[in-house]
């Protein structure tokens, strides 16, 4: 898996201290979680489960089982109102054989002309005469999620 990362943005998100950050970096690796400082963060992260979160004192973050991802994101949204989620993804490109094999300059395809007339170099999976796709290299996505609804008692 090749990862392309905007290191400056990732570092800025990871080192800020006001919004929780949940980072998932791949198969077999635990979640890395940073929370705004509060007494009892370890118990809050444990969520009443048998397994204790592991505190990494050198790098100052919590390690949690990857299976806890959805729960910790939901709980962070409820408690803090927002959470950064950092995780790998592969972008899918879409085009069509008609576009890739086109002779003229007019393109009405979703590639917006990027593949127009370039042919198929073997990296495209042609599903039909009207649709082809391919997956790009892995990269890291960093998104800020916000709670859409107010909790009872909030304005």
CSV table of N, CA and C in Angstrom, one decimal:
chain,number,residue,atom,x,y,z
A,1,UNK,N,0.8,-1.2,0.0
A,1,UNK,CA,0.0,0.0,0.0
A,1,UNK,C,0.9,1.2,0.0
A,2,UNK,N,0.8,2.1,-1.0
A,2,UNK,CA,1.5,3.3,-1.1
A,2,UNK,C,0.6,4.4,-0.5
A,3,UNK,N,1.1,5.3,0.3
A,3,UNK,CA,0.4,6.4,0.9
A,3,UNK,C,1.0,7.7,0.5
A,4,UNK,N,0.1,8.6,0.0
A,4,UNK,CA,0.5,10.0,-0.2
A,4,UNK,C,-0.1,10.8,0.8
A,5,UNK,N,0.6,11.6,1.5
A,5,UNK,CA,0.1,12.4,2.7
A,5,UNK,C,0.5,13.8,2.6
A,6,UNK,N,-0.5,14.7,2.9
A,6,UNK,CA,-0.2,16.1,3.1
A,6,UNK,C,0.3,16.2,4.5
A,7,UNK,N,1.6,16.1,4.7
A,7,UNK,CA,2.2,16.0,6.1
A,7,UNK,C,1.9,17.2,6.9
A,8,UNK,N,2.0,18.4,6.3
A,8,UNK,CA,1.8,19.6,7.1
A,8,UNK,C,0.4,19.6,7.7
A,9,UNK,N,-0.6,19.3,6.8
A,9,UNK,CA,-2.0,19.3,7.3
A,9,UNK,C,-2.3,18.3,8.3
A,10,UNK,N,-1.7,17.1,8.1
A,10,UNK,CA,-1.9,16.0,9.0
A,10,UNK,C,-1.3,16.3,10.4
A,11,UNK,N,-0.1,16.9,10.4
A,11,UNK,CA,0.5,17.3,11.6
A,11,UNK,C,-0.3,18.4,12.4
A,12,UNK,N,-0.8,19.4,11.6
A,12,UNK,CA,-1.6,20.4,12.2
A,12,UNK,C,-2.8,19.9,12.9
A,13,UNK,N,-3.5,19.0,12.2
A,13,UNK,CA,-4.7,18.4,12.8
A,13,UNK,C,-4.3,17.5,14.0
A,14,UNK,N,-3.3,16.7,13.9
A,14,UNK,CA,-2.9,15.8,15.0
A,14,UNK,C,-2.4,16.5,16.2
A,15,UNK,N,-1.8,17.7,16.1
A,15,UNK,CA,-1.2,18.4,17.2
A,15,UNK,C,-2.1,19.4,17.8
A,16,UNK,N,-3.2,19.8,17.2
A,16,UNK,CA,-4.2,20.7,17.8
A,16,UNK,C,-4.8,20.0,19.0
A,17,UNK,N,-5.3,20.8,20.0
A,17,UNK,CA,-5.7,20.2,21.3
A,17,UNK,C,-7.2,20.4,21.6
A,18,UNK,N,-8.0,21.0,20.7
A,18,UNK,CA,-9.4,21.3,21.0
A,18,UNK,C,-10.4,20.4,20.4
A,19,UNK,N,-10.1,19.7,19.4
A,19,UNK,CA,-11.0,18.7,18.7
A,19,UNK,C,-10.4,17.3,18.8
A,20,UNK,N,-11.2,16.3,19.2
A,20,UNK,CA,-10.7,14.9,19.2
A,20,UNK,C,-10.2,14.5,17.8
A,21,UNK,N,-9.2,13.6,17.7
A,21,UNK,CA,-8.7,13.1,16.5
A,21,UNK,C,-8.7,11.6,16.6
A,22,UNK,N,-9.3,10.9,15.6
A,22,UNK,CA,-9.3,9.4,15.6
A,22,UNK,C,-8.6,9.1,14.3
A,23,UNK,N,-7.5,8.3,14.4
A,23,UNK,CA,-6.7,8.0,13.2
A,23,UNK,C,-6.6,6.5,13.1
A,24,UNK,N,-7.0,6.0,11.9
A,24,UNK,CA,-6.9,4.6,11.5
A,24,UNK,C,-6.0,4.5,10.4
A,25,UNK,N,-4.9,3.7,10.6
A,25,UNK,CA,-3.8,3.7,9.5
A,25,UNK,C,-3.7,2.4,8.8
A,26,UNK,N,-4.6,1.4,9.1
A,26,UNK,CA,-4.5,0.2,8.2
A,26,UNK,C,-4.7,-1.1,9.0
A,27,UNK,N,-4.7,-2.1,8.3
A,27,UNK,CA,-5.0,-3.5,8.8
A,27,UNK,C,-4.0,-3.9,9.8
A,28,UNK,N,-4.5,-4.4,10.9
A,28,UNK,CA,-3.7,-4.9,12.0
A,28,UNK,C,-3.1,-3.8,12.9
A,29,UNK,N,-3.5,-2.5,12.7
A,29,UNK,CA,-3.0,-1.5,13.5
A,29,UNK,C,-4.1,-0.9,14.4
A,30,UNK,N,-3.9,-0.6,15.6
A,30,UNK,CA,-4.9,0.0,16.5
A,30,UNK,C,-5.3,1.4,16.1
A,31,UNK,N,-6.4,1.9,16.5
A,31,UNK,CA,-6.8,3.3,16.4
A,31,UNK,C,-5.9,4.1,17.2
A,32,UNK,N,-5.5,5.3,16.8
A,32,UNK,CA,-4.7,6.2,17.6
A,32,UNK,C,-5.7,7.4,17.8
A,33,UNK,N,-5.9,7.7,19.1
A,33,UNK,CA,-6.9,8.7,19.5
A,33,UNK,C,-6.3,9.8,20.3
A,34,UNK,N,-6.5,11.0,20.0
A,34,UNK,CA,-6.2,12.2,20.8
A,34,UNK,C,-7.4,12.9,21.2
A,35,UNK,N,-7.5,13.2,22.5
A,35,UNK,CA,-8.7,13.9,23.0
A,35,UNK,C,-8.2,15.2,23.7
A,36,UNK,N,-9.1,16.2,23.8
A,36,UNK,CA,-8.8,17.4,24.6
A,36,UNK,C,-8.6,16.9,26.0
A,37,UNK,N,-7.6,17.4,26.8
A,37,UNK,CA,-7.3,16.9,28.1
A,37,UNK,C,-8.6,17.1,29.0
A,38,UNK,N,-8.8,16.0,29.7
A,38,UNK,CA,-9.9,16.0,30.8
A,38,UNK,C,-9.6,14.8,31.7
A,39,UNK,N,-9.8,15.0,33.0
A,39,UNK,CA,-9.7,13.9,33.9
A,39,UNK,C,-10.7,12.8,33.5
A,40,UNK,N,-10.3,11.6,33.6
A,40,UNK,CA,-11.2,10.4,33.3
A,40,UNK,C,-11.3,10.1,31.8
A,41,UNK,N,-10.4,10.6,30.9
A,41,UNK,CA,-10.5,10.3,29.5
A,41,UNK,C,-10.3,8.8,29.3
A,42,UNK,N,-9.5,8.1,30.0
A,42,UNK,CA,-9.3,6.7,29.9
A,42,UNK,C,-10.5,5.9,30.1
A,43,UNK,N,-11.2,6.3,31.2
A,43,UNK,CA,-12.5,5.6,31.5
A,43,UNK,C,-13.6,5.9,30.5
A,44,UNK,N,-13.6,7.1,30.0
A,44,UNK,CA,-14.6,7.5,29.0
A,44,UNK,C,-14.3,6.7,27.7
A,45,UNK,N,-13.1,6.6,27.4
A,45,UNK,CA,-12.8,5.8,26.2
A,45,UNK,C,-13.1,4.3,26.3
A,46,UNK,N,-13.0,3.8,27.6
A,46,UNK,CA,-13.2,2.4,27.8
A,46,UNK,C,-14.6,2.0,27.5
A,47,UNK,N,-15.6,2.9,27.8
A,47,UNK,CA,-17.0,2.7,27.4
A,47,UNK,C,-17.6,1.5,28.1
A,48,UNK,N,-17.1,1.2,29.3
A,48,UNK,CA,-17.6,0.1,30.1
A,48,UNK,C,-17.2,-1.3,29.6
A,49,UNK,N,-16.3,-1.3,28.6
A,49,UNK,CA,-15.8,-2.6,28.1
A,49,UNK,C,-14.8,-3.2,29.0
A,50,UNK,N,-14.5,-4.5,28.7
A,50,UNK,CA,-13.4,-5.2,29.5
A,50,UNK,C,-12.0,-4.7,29.2
A,51,UNK,N,-11.8,-4.4,28.0
A,51,UNK,CA,-10.4,-4.0,27.5
A,51,UNK,C,-10.2,-2.5,27.9
A,52,UNK,N,-9.0,-2.3,28.4
A,52,UNK,CA,-8.6,-0.9,28.7
A,52,UNK,C,-7.9,-0.3,27.5
A,53,UNK,N,-8.2,1.0,27.2
A,53,UNK,CA,-7.4,1.7,26.2
A,53,UNK,C,-5.9,1.8,26.7
A,54,UNK,N,-5.0,1.8,25.8
A,54,UNK,CA,-3.6,1.9,26.1
A,54,UNK,C,-3.1,3.3,25.9
A,55,UNK,N,-2.5,3.9,26.9
A,55,UNK,CA,-1.9,5.3,26.8
A,55,UNK,C,-0.5,5.2,26.3
A,56,UNK,N,-0.2,5.8,25.2
A,56,UNK,CA,1.2,5.9,24.7
A,56,UNK,C,1.7,7.2,25.3
A,57,UNK,N,2.5,7.1,26.3
A,57,UNK,CA,3.0,8.3,27.0
A,57,UNK,C,4.1,9.0,26.3
A,58,UNK,N,4.8,8.3,25.4
A,58,UNK,CA,5.9,9.0,24.6
A,58,UNK,C,5.3,10.0,23.6
A,59,UNK,N,4.2,9.5,22.9
A,59,UNK,CA,3.6,10.3,21.8
A,59,UNK,C,2.3,10.9,22.2
A,60,UNK,N,1.9,10.6,23.4
A,60,UNK,CA,0.7,11.3,24.0
A,60,UNK,C,-0.6,11.1,23.2
A,61,UNK,N,-1.0,9.8,23.0
A,61,UNK,CA,-2.2,9.4,22.4
A,61,UNK,C,-2.7,8.1,23.0
A,62,UNK,N,-4.0,7.8,22.8
A,62,UNK,CA,-4.6,6.5,23.2
A,62,UNK,C,-4.6,5.6,22.1
A,63,UNK,N,-4.4,4.3,22.4
A,63,UNK,CA,-4.6,3.2,21.4
A,63,UNK,C,-5.8,2.4,21.8
A,64,UNK,N,-6.7,2.2,20.8
A,64,UNK,CA,-7.9,1.5,21.0
A,64,UNK,C,-8.0,0.4,19.9
A,65,UNK,N,-8.8,-0.7,20.1
A,65,UNK,CA,-9.0,-1.6,19.1
A,65,UNK,C,-9.7,-1.0,17.9
A,66,UNK,N,-9.3,-1.4,16.7
A,66,UNK,CA,-9.9,-0.8,15.5
A,66,UNK,C,-11.5,-1.0,15.4
A,67,UNK,N,-11.9,-2.1,16.0
A,67,UNK,CA,-13.4,-2.4,16.0
A,67,UNK,C,-14.2,-1.3,16.8
A,68,UNK,N,-13.5,-0.5,17.6
A,68,UNK,CA,-14.2,0.6,18.3
A,68,UNK,C,-14.4,1.9,17.5
A,69,UNK,N,-14.0,1.9,16.2
A,69,UNK,CA,-14.0,3.1,15.4
A,69,UNK,C,-15.4,3.8,15.4
A,70,UNK,N,-16.4,3.1,15.0
A,70,UNK,CA,-17.7,3.8,14.9
A,70,UNK,C,-18.2,4.3,16.3
A,71,UNK,N,-18.0,3.5,17.3
A,71,UNK,CA,-18.5,3.9,18.6
A,71,UNK,C,-17.7,5.1,19.1
A,72,UNK,N,-16.4,5.2,18.9
A,72,UNK,CA,-15.7,6.3,19.5
A,72,UNK,C,-16.0,7.6,18.6
A,73,UNK,N,-16.2,7.5,17.4
A,73,UNK,CA,-16.6,8.6,16.6
A,73,UNK,C,-17.9,9.1,17.0
A,74,UNK,N,-18.9,8.3,17.2
A,74,UNK,CA,-20.2,8.7,17.6
A,74,UNK,C,-20.2,9.3,19.0
A,75,UNK,N,-19.5,8.7,19.9
A,75,UNK,CA,-19.4,9.3,21.3
A,75,UNK,C,-18.6,10.6,21.3
A,76,UNK,N,-17.6,10.8,20.4
A,76,UNK,CA,-16.9,12.0,20.3
A,76,UNK,C,-17.8,13.1,19.8
A,77,UNK,N,-18.6,12.8,18.8
A,77,UNK,CA,-19.6,13.8,18.3
A,77,UNK,C,-20.5,14.2,19.3
A,78,UNK,N,-21.0,13.3,20.1
A,78,UNK,CA,-22.0,13.6,21.2
A,78,UNK,C,-21.3,14.4,22.3
A,79,UNK,N,-20.1,14.1,22.7
A,79,UNK,CA,-19.4,14.8,23.8
A,79,UNK,C,-18.8,16.2,23.3
A,80,UNK,N,-18.2,16.2,22.2
A,80,UNK,CA,-17.4,17.4,21.8
A,80,UNK,C,-18.1,18.2,20.6
A,81,UNK,N,-19.0,17.6,19.9
A,81,UNK,CA,-19.7,18.2,18.8
A,81,UNK,C,-19.0,18.1,17.5
A,82,UNK,N,-17.7,17.7,17.5
A,82,UNK,CA,-17.0,17.4,16.2
A,82,UNK,C,-15.8,16.5,16.5
A,83,UNK,N,-15.3,15.9,15.5
A,83,UNK,CA,-14.1,15.0,15.6
A,83,UNK,C,-13.4,14.9,14.2
A,84,UNK,N,-12.1,14.9,14.2
A,84,UNK,CA,-11.3,14.6,13.0
A,84,UNK,C,-11.2,13.1,12.8
A,85,UNK,N,-11.4,12.6,11.6
A,85,UNK,CA,-11.2,11.2,11.3
A,85,UNK,C,-10.1,11.2,10.2
A,86,UNK,N,-9.0,10.5,10.5
A,86,UNK,CA,-7.9,10.3,9.6
A,86,UNK,C,-7.9,8.9,9.2
A,87,UNK,N,-7.9,8.5,7.9
A,87,UNK,CA,-7.9,7.1,7.5
A,87,UNK,C,-7.5,7.0,6.0
A,88,UNK,N,-7.0,5.8,5.6
A,88,UNK,CA,-6.6,5.6,4.2
A,88,UNK,C,-7.8,5.4,3.4
A,89,UNK,N,-7.7,5.8,2.1
A,89,UNK,CA,-8.7,5.6,1.1
A,89,UNK,C,-8.1,5.5,-0.3
A,90,UNK,N,-8.8,4.9,-1.2
A,90,UNK,CA,-8.5,4.9,-2.6
A,90,UNK,C,-9.5,5.6,-3.4
A,91,UNK,N,-9.1,6.5,-4.2
A,91,UNK,CA,-10.0,7.3,-5.0
A,91,UNK,C,-10.3,6.4,-6.3
A,92,UNK,N,-11.6,6.4,-6.7
A,92,UNK,CA,-12.0,5.7,-7.9
A,92,UNK,C,-12.1,6.7,-9.0
A,93,UNK,N,-11.5,6.5,-10.1
A,93,UNK,CA,-11.7,7.3,-11.3
A,93,UNK,C,-12.8,6.6,-12.2
A,94,UNK,N,-13.6,7.4,-12.9
A,94,UNK,CA,-14.6,6.9,-13.8
A,94,UNK,C,-14.5,7.5,-15.1
A,95,UNK,N,-14.7,6.8,-16.1
A,95,UNK,CA,-14.6,7.3,-17.5
A,95,UNK,C,-15.4,6.3,-18.4
A,96,UNK,N,-15.2,6.4,-19.7
A,96,UNK,CA,-15.9,5.4,-20.6
A,96,UNK,C,-14.9,5.1,-21.7
A,97,UNK,N,-15.0,3.9,-22.3
A,97,UNK,CA,-14.2,3.6,-23.4
A,97,UNK,C,-14.5,4.6,-24.6
A,98,UNK,N,-15.7,5.1,-24.8
A,98,UNK,CA,-16.0,6.0,-25.8
A,98,UNK,C,-15.1,7.3,-25.7
A,99,UNK,N,-15.0,7.7,-24.4
A,99,UNK,CA,-14.1,8.9,-24.2
A,99,UNK,C,-12.6,8.6,-24.4
A,100,UNK,N,-12.2,7.5,-23.8
A,100,UNK,CA,-10.8,7.1,-23.9
A,100,UNK,C,-10.3,6.9,-25.3
A,101,UNK,N,-11.3,6.5,-26.2
A,101,UNK,CA,-11.0,6.2,-27.6
A,101,UNK,C,-11.4,7.3,-28.5
A,102,UNK,N,-11.8,8.4,-28.0
A,102,UNK,CA,-12.4,9.5,-28.8
A,102,UNK,C,-11.3,10.1,-29.7
A,103,UNK,N,-11.8,10.6,-30.9
A,103,UNK,CA,-10.9,11.3,-31.8
A,103,UNK,C,-10.9,12.8,-31.8
A,104,UNK,N,-12.0,13.4,-31.4
A,104,UNK,CA,-12.2,14.8,-31.4
A,104,UNK,C,-11.8,15.4,-30.0
A,105,UNK,N,-12.2,16.7,-29.9
A,105,UNK,CA,-11.8,17.4,-28.6
A,105,UNK,C,-13.0,17.5,-27.7
A,106,UNK,N,-14.2,17.3,-28.1
A,106,UNK,CA,-15.4,17.5,-27.3
A,106,UNK,C,-15.5,16.3,-26.3
A,107,UNK,N,-15.6,16.7,-25.0
A,107,UNK,CA,-15.7,15.7,-23.9
A,107,UNK,C,-16.9,16.0,-23.0
A,108,UNK,N,-17.8,15.1,-22.8
A,108,UNK,CA,-18.8,15.3,-21.8
A,108,UNK,C,-18.8,14.3,-20.7
A,109,UNK,N,-17.7,13.7,-20.5
A,109,UNK,CA,-17.5,12.6,-19.6
A,109,UNK,C,-17.2,13.1,-18.2
A,110,UNK,N,-17.3,12.3,-17.2
A,110,UNK,CA,-17.0,12.8,-15.8
A,110,UNK,C,-15.5,13.0,-15.6
A,111,UNK,N,-14.6,12.5,-16.5
A,111,UNK,CA,-13.2,12.8,-16.3
A,111,UNK,C,-12.9,14.2,-16.8
A,112,UNK,N,-13.8,14.9,-17.3
A,112,UNK,CA,-13.7,16.3,-17.8
A,112,UNK,C,-12.5,16.4,-18.7
A,113,UNK,N,-12.3,15.4,-19.6
A,113,UNK,CA,-11.3,15.5,-20.6
A,113,UNK,C,-9.9,14.9,-20.2
A,114,UNK,N,-9.7,14.6,-18.9
A,114,UNK,CA,-8.4,14.1,-18.5
A,114,UNK,C,-7.9,12.8,-19.2
A,115,UNK,N,-8.9,12.0,-19.6
A,115,UNK,CA,-8.5,10.7,-20.3
A,115,UNK,C,-8.9,10.7,-21.8
A,116,UNK,N,-9.4,11.8,-22.2
A,116,UNK,CA,-10.0,11.9,-23.6
A,116,UNK,C,-9.0,11.6,-24.7
A,117,UNK,N,-9.3,10.5,-25.4
A,117,UNK,CA,-8.5,10.1,-26.5
A,117,UNK,C,-7.2,9.4,-26.1
A,118,UNK,N,-7.0,9.2,-24.8
A,118,UNK,CA,-5.7,8.6,-24.4
A,118,UNK,C,-5.6,7.1,-24.5
A,119,UNK,N,-6.8,6.4,-24.8
A,119,UNK,CA,-6.8,5.0,-24.9
A,119,UNK,C,-6.7,4.3,-23.5
A,120,UNK,N,-6.8,3.0,-23.5
A,120,UNK,CA,-6.8,2.2,-22.2
A,120,UNK,C,-5.4,1.6,-22.2
A,121,UNK,N,-4.6,2.0,-21.2
A,121,UNK,CA,-3.3,1.4,-21.0
A,121,UNK,C,-3.3,0.1,-20.2
A,122,UNK,N,-4.5,-0.4,-20.0
A,122,UNK,CA,-4.6,-1.7,-19.2
A,122,UNK,C,-4.9,-1.4,-17.7
A,123,UNK,N,-4.9,-0.2,-17.3
A,123,UNK,CA,-5.2,0.1,-15.9
A,123,UNK,C,-6.7,0.3,-15.6
A,124,UNK,N,-7.4,0.4,-16.7
A,124,UNK,CA,-8.9,0.6,-16.6
A,124,UNK,C,-9.6,-0.7,-16.7
A,125,UNK,N,-10.7,-0.8,-15.9
A,125,UNK,CA,-11.6,-2.0,-15.9
A,125,UNK,C,-12.8,-1.5,-16.7
A,126,UNK,N,-13.0,-2.1,-17.9
A,126,UNK,CA,-14.1,-1.7,-18.7
A,126,UNK,C,-15.3,-2.5,-18.4
A,127,UNK,N,-16.3,-1.9,-17.7
A,127,UNK,CA,-17.5,-2.6,-17.3
A,127,UNK,C,-18.4,-2.8,-18.5
A,128,UNK,N,-18.5,-1.7,-19.3
A,128,UNK,CA,-19.4,-1.8,-20.5
A,128,UNK,C,-18.9,-0.8,-21.5
A,129,UNK,N,-19.6,-0.6,-22.6
A,129,UNK,CA,-19.2,0.4,-23.6
A,129,UNK,C,-19.3,1.8,-23.0
A,130,UNK,N,-20.1,2.0,-22.0
A,130,UNK,CA,-20.4,3.3,-21.4
A,130,UNK,C,-19.7,3.6,-20.1
A,131,UNK,N,-19.0,2.6,-19.5
A,131,UNK,CA,-18.4,2.8,-18.2
A,131,UNK,C,-17.1,2.0,-18.0
A,132,UNK,N,-16.1,2.7,-17.5
A,132,UNK,CA,-14.8,2.1,-17.1
A,132,UNK,C,-14.4,2.7,-15.8
A,133,UNK,N,-13.6,2.0,-15.0
A,133,UNK,CA,-13.2,2.6,-13.7
A,133,UNK,C,-11.8,2.0,-13.4
A,134,UNK,N,-11.1,2.7,-12.5
A,134,UNK,CA,-9.8,2.2,-12.0
A,134,UNK,C,-9.6,2.9,-10.6
A,135,UNK,N,-8.8,2.2,-9.8
A,135,UNK,CA,-8.6,2.7,-8.4
A,135,UNK,C,-7.2,3.2,-8.4
A,136,UNK,N,-7.0,4.4,-7.8
A,136,UNK,CA,-5.7,5.1,-7.6
A,136,UNK,C,-5.0,4.5,-6.4
A,137,UNK,N,-3.8,5.0,-6.2
A,137,UNK,CA,-3.0,4.6,-5.0
A,137,UNK,C,-3.7,5.0,-3.8
A,138,UNK,N,-3.3,4.4,-2.6
A,138,UNK,CA,-3.9,4.8,-1.4
A,138,UNK,C,-3.3,6.2,-1.0
A,139,UNK,N,-4.2,6.9,-0.3
A,139,UNK,CA,-3.8,8.2,0.2
A,139,UNK,C,-4.4,8.3,1.6
A,140,UNK,N,-4.2,9.4,2.3
A,140,UNK,CA,-4.8,9.6,3.6
A,140,UNK,C,-5.9,10.6,3.5
A,141,UNK,N,-7.0,10.3,4.0
A,141,UNK,CA,-8.1,11.3,4.0
A,141,UNK,C,-8.2,11.8,5.5
A,142,UNK,N,-8.4,13.1,5.6
A,142,UNK,CA,-8.6,13.8,6.9
A,142,UNK,C,-9.8,14.6,6.8
A,143,UNK,N,-10.8,14.3,7.5
A,143,UNK,CA,-12.1,15.0,7.4
A,143,UNK,C,-12.6,15.4,8.8
A,144,UNK,N,-13.2,16.6,8.9
A,144,UNK,CA,-13.8,17.1,10.1
A,144,UNK,C,-15.2,16.7,10.1
A,145,UNK,N,-15.7,15.9,11.0
A,145,UNK,CA,-17.1,15.6,11.1
A,145,UNK,C,-17.7,16.4,12.2
A,146,UNK,N,-18.9,16.9,12.0
A,146,UNK,CA,-19.6,17.7,13.0
A,146,UNK,C,-21.0,17.1,13.3
A,147,UNK,N,-21.4,17.2,14.5
A,147,UNK,CA,-22.8,16.8,14.9
A,147,UNK,C,-23.8,17.6,14.2
A,148,UNK,N,-24.8,17.0,13.6
A,148,UNK,CA,-25.8,17.8,12.9
A,148,UNK,C,-26.9,18.3,13.8
A,149,UNK,N,-27.2,17.6,14.8
A,149,UNK,CA,-28.3,18.0,15.7
A,149,UNK,C,-27.8,18.4,17.1
A,150,UNK,N,-28.6,19.3,17.7
A,150,UNK,CA,-28.3,19.7,19.0
A,150,UNK,C,-28.7,18.6,20.0
A,151,UNK,N,-28.0,18.4,21.1
A,151,UNK,CA,-28.4,17.5,22.1
A,151,UNK,C,-29.5,18.2,23.0
A,152,UNK,N,-30.3,17.5,23.7
A,152,UNK,CA,-31.3,18.1,24.6
A,152,UNK,C,-30.7,19.1,25.6
A,153,UNK,N,-31.2,20.3,25.7
A,153,UNK,CA,-30.7,21.3,26.6
A,153,UNK,C,-29.7,22.2,25.9
A,154,UNK,N,-29.3,21.9,24.6
A,154,UNK,CA,-28.4,22.8,23.9
A,154,UNK,C,-29.2,23.7,23.0
A,155,UNK,N,-28.7,24.9,22.7
A,155,UNK,CA,-29.4,25.8,21.9
A,155,UNK,C,-29.3,25.5,20.4
